[in-house]
Coordinates of C-alpha atoms and ligand atoms in Angstrom, one line a residue:
M742 CA -10.7 97.7 84.0
L743 CA -8.0 98.7 83.7
L744 CA -4.6 96.9 81.7
E745 CA -1.6 95.5 81.6
T746 CA 0.9 96.8 78.7
T747 CA 4.3 95.9 77.9
R748 CA 7.6 97.7 77.5
E749 CA 8.7 96.6 74.0
E750 CA 9.5 99.1 71.7
N751 CA 7.8 98.7 67.9
P752 CA 9.9 96.7 66.1
L753 CA 8.9 97.6 63.1
R754 CA 10.8 101.2 64.3
K755 CA 13.3 100.8 64.2
G756 CA 15.5 102.8 62.3
M757 CA 12.5 103.5 59.8
E758 CA 11.1 106.8 60.8
R759 CA 9.4 108.8 58.2
E760 CA 9.6 112.1 56.9
R761 CA 6.3 112.5 58.9
S762 CA 6.5 110.6 61.6
P763 CA 5.0 112.1 64.8
E764 CA 6.2 112.4 68.6
P765 CA 5.1 109.3 70.1
C766 CA 1.6 109.6 71.4
V767 CA -1.3 107.7 72.7
M768 CA -4.7 107.8 71.2
V769 CA -8.1 106.6 73.1
I770 CA -11.4 106.4 70.9
F771 CA -13.9 107.0 72.8
G772 CA -16.8 105.2 71.1
A773 CA -14.2 101.7 70.7
S774 CA -17.0 98.6 70.8
G775 CA -18.5 101.3 67.8
D776 CA -19.0 100.7 63.5
L777 CA -16.4 103.1 63.2
T778 CA -13.8 102.0 65.1
S779 CA -14.0 98.5 63.4
R780 CA -14.3 100.0 59.9
K781 CA -12.8 103.2 59.5
L782 CA -10.0 104.4 62.6
L783 CA -8.4 100.4 63.5
P784 CA -7.4 99.9 59.7
A785 CA -6.6 103.7 59.1
I786 CA -4.3 103.2 61.7
Y787 CA -3.3 99.4 61.2
N788 CA -1.7 101.0 57.9
L789 CA 0.1 103.8 59.1
A790 CA 1.4 101.4 61.4
R791 CA 2.9 99.1 57.9
E792 CA 3.7 102.6 56.7
H793 CA 6.3 103.5 59.3
Y794 CA 4.3 106.3 60.3
L795 CA 3.6 105.7 63.9
P796 CA 5.8 107.1 67.0
S797 CA 7.6 104.4 68.7
G798 CA 5.3 103.8 71.9
F799 CA 2.5 104.3 70.2
S800 CA -0.3 103.3 72.2
L801 CA -4.4 102.3 71.6
V802 CA -7.0 102.7 74.7
G803 CA -10.5 101.8 73.9
F804 CA -12.6 104.1 75.6
A805 CA -16.4 102.4 75.5
R806 CA -19.4 101.1 77.5
T807 CA -18.9 97.1 76.3
S808 CA -17.8 95.2 78.6
M809 CA -14.4 93.5 77.5
S810 CA -10.6 92.2 78.3
N811 CA -7.9 93.7 76.6
E812 CA -7.9 90.4 74.6
Q813 CA -10.6 90.4 73.1
F814 CA -10.6 94.3 72.2
R815 CA -7.0 93.3 70.4
Q816 CA -9.0 90.0 68.8
Q817 CA -11.8 92.8 67.8
M818 CA -10.0 95.0 66.2
F819 CA -7.9 92.2 64.1
E820 CA -11.7 91.1 62.7
A821 CA -12.0 94.7 61.6
V822 CA -8.3 95.0 60.2
Q823 CA -9.0 91.8 58.7
E824 CA -11.9 92.7 57.4
F825 CA -12.0 96.7 56.4
S826 CA -7.5 97.6 55.5
R827 CA -7.2 98.8 52.4
T828 CA -3.7 96.2 52.6
Q829 CA -4.4 92.3 52.2
P830 CA -3.5 90.1 54.5
V831 CA -3.0 91.7 57.8
S832 CA 0.4 91.5 58.5
Q833 CA 1.7 89.1 61.5
P834 CA 4.7 90.5 62.0
V835 CA 3.6 94.3 62.2
W836 CA -0.2 93.4 63.2
E837 CA 1.5 91.8 66.6
S838 CA 4.2 94.3 67.6
F839 CA 1.1 96.9 67.3
S840 CA -1.5 95.3 68.7
Q841 CA 0.5 95.2 72.1
G842 CA 0.3 98.8 72.2
I843 CA -3.6 98.0 71.9
F844 CA -6.1 98.7 74.9
Y845 CA -9.9 98.4 76.6
H846 CA -11.5 100.6 79.1
A847 CA -14.5 99.6 79.7
A848 CA -16.6 102.7 81.5
D849 CA -19.2 105.1 81.3
Y850 CA -19.0 108.0 79.4
N851 CA -20.3 110.1 82.7
D852 CA -18.3 108.3 85.4
P853 CA -15.8 110.6 86.8
A854 CA -14.1 107.6 88.4
A855 CA -14.0 106.4 84.9
Y856 CA -11.6 109.1 84.3
E857 CA -9.9 109.8 87.0
K858 CA -8.3 106.0 86.4
L859 CA -7.9 106.5 82.7
V860 CA -6.0 109.9 84.1
E861 CA -3.7 106.6 86.3
F862 CA -3.2 104.4 83.3
L863 CA -2.1 107.4 80.8
I864 CA 0.3 108.1 83.6
Q865 CA 1.4 104.0 83.1
L866 CA 1.8 104.5 79.8
D867 CA 3.6 107.4 79.2
R868 CA 6.1 106.0 81.8
E869 CA 6.3 102.6 79.9
R870 CA 6.0 103.0 76.6
G871 CA 7.2 106.3 76.8
T872 CA 4.6 108.1 75.2
M873 CA 5.2 111.8 77.0
G874 CA 2.2 113.0 77.4
N875 CA 0.7 113.7 74.2
R876 CA -2.5 112.8 73.7
V877 CA -5.0 112.5 70.7
F878 CA -8.9 111.3 72.1
Y879 CA -11.1 110.6 69.9
L880 CA -15.0 111.1 69.7
A881 CA -16.1 108.3 68.2
T882 CA -19.3 108.1 70.0
P883 CA -23.0 108.7 69.3
P884 CA -23.4 112.4 68.8
G885 CA -25.2 112.5 72.0
V886 CA -22.4 111.8 74.2
Y887 CA -19.9 113.9 73.4
S888 CA -20.1 116.8 75.5
T889 CA -20.4 114.6 78.3
I890 CA -17.5 113.5 76.7
I891 CA -15.6 117.2 76.9
Q892 CA -17.1 118.0 80.1
Q893 CA -15.7 115.1 81.8
L894 CA -12.2 115.7 80.0
G895 CA -12.3 118.9 81.2
I896 CA -13.0 118.1 84.9
S897 CA -10.5 114.9 85.2
G898 CA -7.8 117.5 84.3
L899 CA -7.4 115.6 80.8
A900 CA -7.5 118.0 78.4
K901 CA -4.6 120.5 79.7
P902 CA -1.2 118.8 78.3
A903 CA 0.8 117.9 81.8
S904 CA 4.0 119.6 81.0
N905 CA 5.1 122.8 78.6
D906 CA 6.9 119.8 76.1
S907 CA 4.1 117.7 76.2
W908 CA 0.5 118.4 73.6
V909 CA -3.3 117.2 74.7
R910 CA -5.8 117.4 70.9
I911 CA -9.7 116.0 70.9
I912 CA -10.4 115.2 67.1
I913 CA -14.0 115.4 67.0
E914 CA -16.2 113.4 64.5
K915 CA -19.1 114.3 62.4
P916 CA -22.8 115.4 62.4
F917 CA -20.9 118.5 64.0
G918 CA -24.2 119.7 66.2
R919 CA -27.9 118.9 63.4
D920 CA -28.1 122.9 63.1
L921 CA -26.6 126.5 63.8
E922 CA -27.8 126.2 67.2
S923 CA -26.5 123.0 68.2
A924 CA -23.3 123.1 65.9
H925 CA -22.8 126.6 68.3
A926 CA -23.9 125.9 71.5
L927 CA -20.5 122.2 70.7
N928 CA -18.1 125.0 69.9
Q929 CA -18.3 127.1 72.6
L930 CA -18.5 123.7 75.4
A931 CA -15.4 122.8 73.3
S932 CA -13.5 125.7 73.2
Q933 CA -14.3 126.1 77.7
V934 CA -12.1 123.3 77.5
F935 CA -10.1 123.6 75.0
T936 CA -8.3 125.6 72.8
E937 CA -9.5 125.8 69.3
D938 CA -5.7 125.2 68.5
Q939 CA -6.7 121.7 70.0
I940 CA -9.9 120.6 68.2
Y941 CA -9.6 119.0 65.6
R942 CA -13.0 118.6 63.5
I943 CA -13.2 115.7 61.4
D944 CA -14.3 115.4 57.3
H945 CA -12.9 112.4 56.2
Y946 CA -13.7 114.4 52.8
L947 CA -10.9 116.3 53.5
G948 CA -8.9 113.6 54.1
K949 CA -8.9 111.9 49.8
E950 CA -6.2 112.3 48.2
T951 CA -8.6 114.2 45.1
V952 CA -9.9 116.8 47.7
Q953 CA -6.9 118.0 48.3
N954 CA -5.7 117.0 44.5
I955 CA -7.9 120.5 43.6
L956 CA -5.8 122.5 46.0
V957 CA -2.7 121.1 43.8
F958 CA -4.9 121.4 40.1
R959 CA -5.5 125.0 41.4
F960 CA -2.2 126.4 43.0
A961 CA 0.5 124.8 42.0
N962 CA -0.6 125.2 37.7
G963 CA -0.4 128.6 36.1
I964 CA -2.5 127.9 33.3
F965 CA -6.1 127.2 34.9
E966 CA -6.5 130.1 38.1
P967 CA -6.6 132.5 35.1
I968 CA -9.9 130.9 33.2
W969 CA -11.4 130.3 37.1
N970 CA -13.7 132.5 36.9
R971 CA -17.0 134.1 35.7
R972 CA -15.5 135.2 32.7
Y973 CA -15.3 131.4 31.1
I974 CA -17.1 129.4 33.3
D975 CA -20.9 128.9 32.7
H976 CA -21.8 127.1 35.7
V977 CA -20.8 123.9 37.9
Q978 CA -22.0 121.0 39.4
I979 CA -21.2 118.8 41.9
T980 CA -22.5 115.0 42.7
V981 CA -22.4 113.1 45.3
S982 CA -24.2 110.0 44.8
E983 CA -23.8 107.1 46.3
T984 CA -25.7 103.1 45.2
I985 CA -26.1 102.0 48.6
G986 CA -28.9 102.5 51.1
M987 CA -29.3 102.4 55.5
E988 CA -26.8 99.4 55.7
G989 CA -28.0 99.2 59.4
R990 CA -27.5 102.9 59.5
G991 CA -31.2 103.7 59.0
S992 CA -32.2 105.3 63.0
Y993 CA -29.0 107.5 62.5
Y994 CA -30.2 108.8 58.7
D995 CA -33.7 109.2 59.7
E996 CA -32.9 112.1 61.8
S997 CA -30.4 113.1 60.2
G998 CA -31.3 113.3 56.1
A999 CA -29.4 114.1 53.1
I1000 CA -28.9 117.8 53.2
R1001 CA -27.2 117.3 57.0
D1002 CA -25.4 113.7 56.2
M1003 CA -24.1 115.0 52.7
V1004 CA -24.0 118.8 51.9
Q1005 CA -23.6 120.9 55.3
N1006 CA -19.8 119.0 55.0
H1007 CA -18.3 116.6 52.9
M1008 CA -20.4 119.3 49.8
M1009 CA -19.7 122.5 51.2
Q1010 CA -15.8 121.1 52.2
L1011 CA -15.6 120.9 47.8
L1012 CA -16.9 124.2 46.5
S1013 CA -15.1 126.0 49.5
L1014 CA -12.2 124.1 48.0
I1015 CA -13.2 125.2 44.2
C1016 CA -14.4 128.4 44.7
M1017 CA -11.7 130.2 47.3
E1018 CA -9.3 133.1 46.2
P1019 CA -5.6 131.5 46.2
P1020 CA -4.4 131.3 49.9
I1021 CA -1.8 134.0 51.0
A1022 CA 0.8 130.2 52.3
M1023 CA -0.3 127.2 52.4
G1024 CA -0.5 127.1 56.8
A1025 CA -4.5 126.1 58.2
N1026 CA -5.2 129.2 58.8
A1027 CA -4.4 130.5 56.1
V1028 CA -6.6 128.1 53.9
R1029 CA -9.0 127.7 55.8
D1030 CA -9.9 132.0 56.2
E1031 CA -10.1 131.7 52.4
K1032 CA -11.9 129.4 52.6
V1033 CA -14.7 130.7 55.1
K1034 CA -14.8 133.4 53.1
V1035 CA -15.9 132.0 50.1
L1036 CA -19.2 130.3 52.4
H1037 CA -19.9 133.7 54.2
A1038 CA -20.4 134.8 50.5
V1039 CA -22.9 131.9 49.8
R1040 CA -26.2 133.5 49.4
P1041 CA -28.5 132.1 51.6
I1042 CA -31.3 130.7 50.1
Q1043 CA -34.5 131.9 52.5
P1044 CA -37.4 129.9 54.2
D1045 CA -39.8 131.1 51.2
E1046 CA -37.7 130.3 48.8
V1047 CA -36.7 126.8 49.2
L1048 CA -39.0 125.5 46.8
D1049 CA -37.4 127.5 43.8
F1050 CA -33.6 126.8 45.3
T1051 CA -33.6 123.0 46.3
V1052 CA -35.7 119.2 45.6
R1053 CA -35.7 116.6 47.7
G1054 CA -36.6 113.5 47.3
Q1055 CA -36.6 110.0 48.6
Y1056 CA -36.2 106.6 47.2
G1057 CA -38.8 104.0 46.8
P1058 CA -38.1 100.4 46.1
G1059 CA -36.1 99.9 43.0
V1060 CA -33.8 98.3 40.8
I1061 CA -29.8 98.7 41.8
G1062 CA -27.1 96.6 39.6
G1063 CA -30.2 94.1 38.9
K1064 CA -31.4 93.5 42.3
Q1065 CA -34.6 93.9 43.9
V1066 CA -34.2 96.6 46.7
P1067 CA -36.8 97.7 49.4
G1068 CA -38.0 101.5 49.8
Y1069 CA -35.9 104.0 51.9
R1070 CA -39.0 103.5 54.4
Q1071 CA -38.9 99.4 54.0
E1072 CA -35.7 99.6 55.2
K1073 CA -34.2 98.9 59.6
G1074 CA -34.6 101.8 61.7
I1075 CA -36.8 104.0 59.6
K1076 CA -40.2 105.8 60.6
P1077 CA -43.4 104.0 58.4
N1078 CA -44.1 107.1 57.3
S1079 CA -41.0 109.5 57.7
T1080 CA -40.4 112.3 55.2
T1081 CA -36.8 112.4 55.8
E1082 CA -34.6 113.7 52.6
T1083 CA -32.3 111.0 50.6
Y1084 CA -31.6 112.6 47.6
V1085 CA -31.1 116.8 47.7
A1086 CA -30.0 118.9 44.9
I1087 CA -29.7 123.2 45.4
K1088 CA -28.7 125.1 43.3
F1089 CA -26.8 128.9 44.3
F1090 CA -24.5 131.4 44.0
V1091 CA -21.0 132.9 45.4
D1092 CA -21.4 136.9 46.0
N1093 CA -18.2 137.8 45.4
W1094 CA -16.3 138.7 42.2
R1095 CA -14.8 135.6 41.1
W1096 CA -17.9 133.9 41.2
A1097 CA -21.3 136.8 40.7
G1098 CA -24.0 135.0 38.6
V1099 CA -23.0 131.4 38.3
P1100 CA -24.7 129.5 39.1
F1101 CA -23.6 125.7 41.2
Y1102 CA -25.8 122.7 40.7
L1103 CA -24.5 120.8 44.2
R1104 CA -26.7 117.2 44.2
S1105 CA -26.3 114.1 46.7
G1106 CA -28.8 111.2 46.9
K1107 CA -28.6 107.2 48.5
R1108 CA -29.9 104.7 45.6
L1109 CA -28.6 106.7 42.7
P1110 CA -27.5 104.2 39.9
K1111 CA -23.7 104.8 40.0
R1112 CA -21.1 106.0 42.8
V1113 CA -19.4 108.7 42.2
S1114 CA -18.2 112.3 43.9
E1115 CA -17.4 114.5 41.2
V1116 CA -17.1 118.2 40.4
A1117 CA -17.9 119.4 36.9
I1118 CA -17.5 122.9 35.4
Q1119 CA -18.4 124.0 32.4
F1120 CA -17.4 126.8 30.6
K1121 CA -18.7 129.3 28.3
Q1122 CA -19.5 128.3 24.5
A1123 CA -16.6 129.6 21.9
P1124 CA -17.8 133.3 21.2
L1125 CA -18.6 132.9 17.6
L1126 CA -19.9 130.0 16.2
L1127 CA -18.1 129.1 13.2
F1128 CA -18.5 125.6 12.2
K1129 CA -22.2 125.8 12.3
N1130 CA -22.8 123.1 9.6
S1131 CA -20.9 120.5 11.5
R1132 CA -22.7 118.3 13.6
M1133 CA -24.2 119.7 16.9
A1134 CA -22.3 117.4 19.5
G1135 CA -19.4 119.3 18.4
L1136 CA -20.5 122.3 19.7
D1137 CA -20.9 121.2 23.5
P1138 CA -19.0 122.7 25.9
N1139 CA -15.8 122.8 27.4
V1140 CA -16.4 120.5 31.0
L1141 CA -13.2 120.0 33.1
A1142 CA -14.0 116.5 35.3
L1143 CA -13.0 116.5 39.2
R1144 CA -13.6 112.9 39.0
I1145 CA -13.5 112.2 43.8
Q1146 CA -14.2 108.8 43.5
P1147 CA -14.1 106.0 42.0
D1148 CA -12.8 106.0 39.0
E1149 CA -10.1 108.6 40.7
G1150 CA -8.9 111.3 37.9
I1151 CA -9.1 114.7 36.1
S1152 CA -10.7 114.7 32.8
L1153 CA -11.0 117.6 30.3
K1154 CA -13.8 117.4 27.1
F1155 CA -12.9 119.6 24.2
G1156 CA -14.1 119.4 20.3
A1157 CA -11.8 117.5 18.0
K1158 CA -12.5 117.1 14.3
I1159 CA -13.0 114.0 13.4
P1160 CA -10.7 113.2 10.2
G1161 CA -11.9 113.2 7.4
Q1162 CA -13.0 115.6 4.0
T1163 CA -16.0 117.4 6.1
I1164 CA -15.1 118.9 9.0
Q1165 CA -17.0 117.2 12.0
I1166 CA -17.0 117.6 15.5
L1167 CA -16.8 115.7 18.1
P1168 CA -16.6 116.1 21.6
V1169 CA -13.3 114.7 23.1
N1170 CA -11.5 113.7 26.9
M1171 CA -7.6 114.4 27.7
D1172 CA -8.1 112.4 30.7
F1173 CA -5.7 112.1 33.8
R1174 CA -5.8 108.8 35.9
Y1175 CA -4.0 108.8 39.2
G1176 CA -3.8 104.9 39.0
S1177 CA -2.6 104.9 35.3
S1178 CA -0.2 107.9 36.7
F1179 CA 1.2 106.8 39.9
G1180 CA 0.8 103.3 39.8
V1181 CA 0.0 103.2 43.4
E1182 CA -3.0 103.2 46.0
P1183 CA -3.9 106.3 47.8
P1184 CA -4.2 106.2 51.3
D1185 CA -7.4 106.5 53.3
A1186 CA -8.3 109.7 54.0
Y1187 CA -8.7 108.6 57.6
E1188 CA -4.5 107.8 57.3
R1189 CA -4.0 110.8 56.1
L1190 CA -6.3 113.2 58.8
L1191 CA -5.0 110.9 61.7
L1192 CA -1.5 111.3 61.1
D1193 CA -1.7 115.3 60.0
C1194 CA -4.3 115.6 63.8
M1195 CA -0.7 113.4 65.7
L1196 CA 2.2 116.0 63.7
G1197 CA -0.4 119.6 65.0
E1198 CA -1.5 119.9 61.1
A1199 CA -5.0 121.7 61.2
T1200 CA -5.5 122.7 57.9
L1201 CA -7.5 119.5 57.0
F1202 CA -9.7 120.1 59.5
T1203 CA -12.8 122.9 59.8
R1204 CA -12.0 125.4 61.9
S1205 CA -15.1 126.4 64.9
D1206 CA -16.5 129.3 62.2
E1207 CA -16.4 127.1 59.0
V1208 CA -18.3 124.9 60.8
E1209 CA -21.3 127.6 61.7
V1210 CA -21.4 129.6 58.4
A1211 CA -22.0 126.4 56.4
W1212 CA -24.7 125.6 59.6
D1213 CA -26.1 128.7 58.8
F1214 CA -27.1 127.6 55.5
V1215 CA -28.0 124.5 55.8
T1216 CA -30.5 125.4 58.7
R1217 CA -32.6 128.8 57.0
I1218 CA -32.7 125.6 54.1
L1219 CA -34.3 123.5 57.0
K1220 CA -36.9 125.8 58.1
G1221 CA -37.8 126.0 55.0
W1222 CA -38.5 122.7 54.2
Q1223 CA -39.6 122.0 58.0
Q1224 CA -42.6 125.4 56.5
H1225 CA -42.8 123.3 53.1
P1226 CA -43.4 119.5 53.9
P1227 CA -42.8 117.1 51.4
E1228 CA -46.6 115.7 49.9
D1229 CA -45.0 113.0 47.0
F1230 CA -42.6 111.0 49.4
P1231 CA -41.3 108.3 47.6
N1232 CA -40.9 110.1 44.9
Y1233 CA -38.6 108.3 43.1
P1234 CA -37.3 104.8 42.9
A1235 CA -34.0 103.3 44.0
G1236 CA -32.1 103.1 40.8
S1237 CA -32.7 106.7 39.3
W1238 CA -31.3 109.4 39.2
G1239 CA -33.4 110.6 41.8
P1240 CA -37.1 113.2 41.9
E1241 CA -38.2 114.4 37.8
R1242 CA -38.6 117.6 39.7
A1243 CA -34.8 117.9 39.8
S1244 CA -34.6 117.6 35.9
Q1245 CA -36.8 120.2 35.5
F1246 CA -35.0 122.6 38.1
I1247 CA -32.0 122.8 35.9
E1248 CA -33.5 122.4 32.7
T1249 CA -35.3 125.2 33.7
D1250 CA -31.9 127.2 33.8
G1251 CA -31.1 125.8 29.9
R1252 CA -28.8 123.2 31.7
T1253 CA -28.3 119.3 32.3
W1254 CA -27.5 116.6 34.8
R1255 CA -24.6 115.5 33.9
R1256 CA -25.2 112.0 33.1
P1257 CA -21.2 110.3 35.0
Ligands
LIG1639 C1 -20.1 109.9 55.5 C2 -22.2 110.0 55.2 O1 -19.7 110.6 56.1 O2 -19.9 109.7 54.3 C3 -22.2 108.5 54.6 O3 -22.1 109.8 56.8 C4 -21.9 108.4 53.1 O4 -23.7 108.6 54.9 C5 -20.3 108.9 53.3 O5 -21.8 107.2 52.9 C6 -20.1 108.2 51.5 O6 -18.1 108.9 51.5 P1 -17.5 108.3 51.1 O7 -16.0 108.2 51.5 O8 -18.3 107.1 50.7 O9 -17.8 109.2 49.1

């Protein structure tokens, strides 16, 4: 079904062009009736409109199978923004103007006629709303239909810019494949239809302010880089723990598990930002070249080594925040005998000059006691312990903790003398908190990334080689796990810090997990 448009310009834009203002364009969201569109994409685009970042004439076309009129879709999106926008209440003038550019196209993803109609409609939008032939296609469908949509975009001619002055880009949501082979196949297919610089593989962690700040922290300050290496760093812990369980996503998660859902993408990205060499410039390829080099240097864990270098877990029933919660196998959409992991811990090494011999411990899980994402860099002890008789607490190693969320900030732990006549040392923290230092709420990750894509800025998106190297690492582990099916699932109660073996695994090395 196609759709009426309006000639009216967004009155909020007049005279308010921002520095980062993209050219007029239309965004087509495939999977527009789904969860991601409501929870993340529409609230993000609405907030961009609210802060005057959207170009004039910006238009949004929702494409999905569910039958709906333009009006019904607008209403659904309004409710989504009301529920999920980071800014509240929803501004009526902004919404009224913004929603005039929202349209809906109900169709099957594999119906060529639907794409022909879409071509006509986009041309109509160019004419009536001045979108100039510039398009962003967003794949927010289940991954099973990605290839169909990509092929249809190719066949219908939508993948190619209509003129030398216009552009066409495609954003591909995660999961980008489910192993090396499928990720490679998807890259191959996408590259037959689009050029690499048209493809934006999204990893929303890269849109988080605190994740971007890792680069600023490392490369805009002179004092950290000299100690950012194996001579001073004992080990690094990367933690992404969540309190939530399946939240209605059980059927997706049961096919995925923690390693595919969190490690291959978000955690490998954190790792590469922490470990990369300074890029020669802040451009998309310079930064991504360095990140890929790190991923290439990660020592592969071979299938027969998985029991030494990884720990898997699955939660059983337990208590979180004083509330009884069901075990994984009792959640909706989960097979009653599922062996999917909801917790993973991995130890690995980055074999290059900067990091040789420094262990990286990474862990992620659902239904853990606290929601926290952080990177903790633990430094080596002072070479000589001069204060042997002081309290042992004072001999804690220095830790630099980069807190991604919540309570975003950076803290450095060091030993300080307790005032008094004797030498007693206590660990204290030097703290930077985003909230109190800047007093502004950071934009949501999707706001940053959607705007970057409209601007043609690909630094915070993953390149084809980056995705494949990360999958190569993870696929070897998956193969090893297949050869060693878990025998003790569920092996941690909801509300605990994961399976017992995860603690032993790090303690054997004489280290302990941080309690964030
Ligand atoms: C998503 C995963 O990519 O990231 C989810 O699929 C996870 O399982 C989410 O909950 C975590 O994102 P955030 O931004 O809440 O840390």
